[in-house]
XYZ file of C-alpha atoms in Angstrom:
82
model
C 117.462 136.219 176.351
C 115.409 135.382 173.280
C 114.868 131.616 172.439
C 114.180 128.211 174.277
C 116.548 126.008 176.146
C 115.352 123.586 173.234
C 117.045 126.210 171.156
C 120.238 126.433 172.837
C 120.660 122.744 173.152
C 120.183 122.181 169.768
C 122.333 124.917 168.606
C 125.016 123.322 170.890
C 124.524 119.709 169.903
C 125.229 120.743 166.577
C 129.020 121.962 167.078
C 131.622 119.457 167.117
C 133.088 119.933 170.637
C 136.442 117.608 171.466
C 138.561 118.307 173.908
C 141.034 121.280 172.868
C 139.529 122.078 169.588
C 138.100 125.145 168.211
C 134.354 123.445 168.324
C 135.408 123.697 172.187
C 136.291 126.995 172.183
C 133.173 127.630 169.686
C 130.829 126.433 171.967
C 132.481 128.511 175.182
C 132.782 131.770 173.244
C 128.680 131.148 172.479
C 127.571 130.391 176.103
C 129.544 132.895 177.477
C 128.134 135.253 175.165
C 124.140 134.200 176.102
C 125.292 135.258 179.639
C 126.421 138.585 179.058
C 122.948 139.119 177.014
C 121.388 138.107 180.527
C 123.733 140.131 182.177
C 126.388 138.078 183.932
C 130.168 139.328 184.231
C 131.747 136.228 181.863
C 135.262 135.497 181.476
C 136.475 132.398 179.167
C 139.686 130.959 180.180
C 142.504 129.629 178.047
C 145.175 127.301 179.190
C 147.610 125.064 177.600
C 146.275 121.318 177.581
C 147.193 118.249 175.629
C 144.653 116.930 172.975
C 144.942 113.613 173.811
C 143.493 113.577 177.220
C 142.038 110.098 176.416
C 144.819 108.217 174.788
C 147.212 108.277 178.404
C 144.347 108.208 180.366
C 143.423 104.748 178.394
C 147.287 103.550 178.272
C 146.924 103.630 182.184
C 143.770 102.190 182.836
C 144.801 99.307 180.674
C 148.064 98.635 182.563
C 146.193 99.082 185.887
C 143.834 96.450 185.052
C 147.267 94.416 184.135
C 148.993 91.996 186.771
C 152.213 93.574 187.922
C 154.680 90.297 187.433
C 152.227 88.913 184.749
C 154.618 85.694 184.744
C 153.795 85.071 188.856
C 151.165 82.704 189.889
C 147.644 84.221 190.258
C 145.492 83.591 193.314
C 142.885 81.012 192.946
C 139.260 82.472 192.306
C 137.125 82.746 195.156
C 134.227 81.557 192.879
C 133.067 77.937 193.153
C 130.408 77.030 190.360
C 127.497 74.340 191.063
């Protein structure tokens, strides 16, 4: 394996690499390559995801943080300020 781990983080810094896109795949195929020149058995796997991992994922945590009956009185804070 020619090159420096400075090298190879560099080179993978440099690829655009969101979820599901082909800097993703990119980035895989080139790892997984560098393995097989060290000799490792490599496979890259491809499944069927959704792009916008983050966009439910922040829906939810925003309605978690919500109260459930937002019009019900809240419980006093346990907090008292001096």
């Amino acid at each position: 394996m020619a090159g420096t781990l400075r090298d190879d983080i560099t080179h993978l810094a440099a690829i655009d690499r969101l979820p599901c896109s082909t800097g993703e795949r990119e980035a895989a195929g080139w790892i997984a390559e560098r393995l097989r020149e060290a000799g490792a058995r490599v496979e890259v796997d491809e499944e069927l995801v959704h792009g916008g991992f983050y966009t439910p994922l922040g829906l939810l945590a925003g309605l978690g943080g919500r109260p459930a009956r937002p019009w019900a009185p809240q419980p006093p804070s346990r907090c008292t300020w001096t």
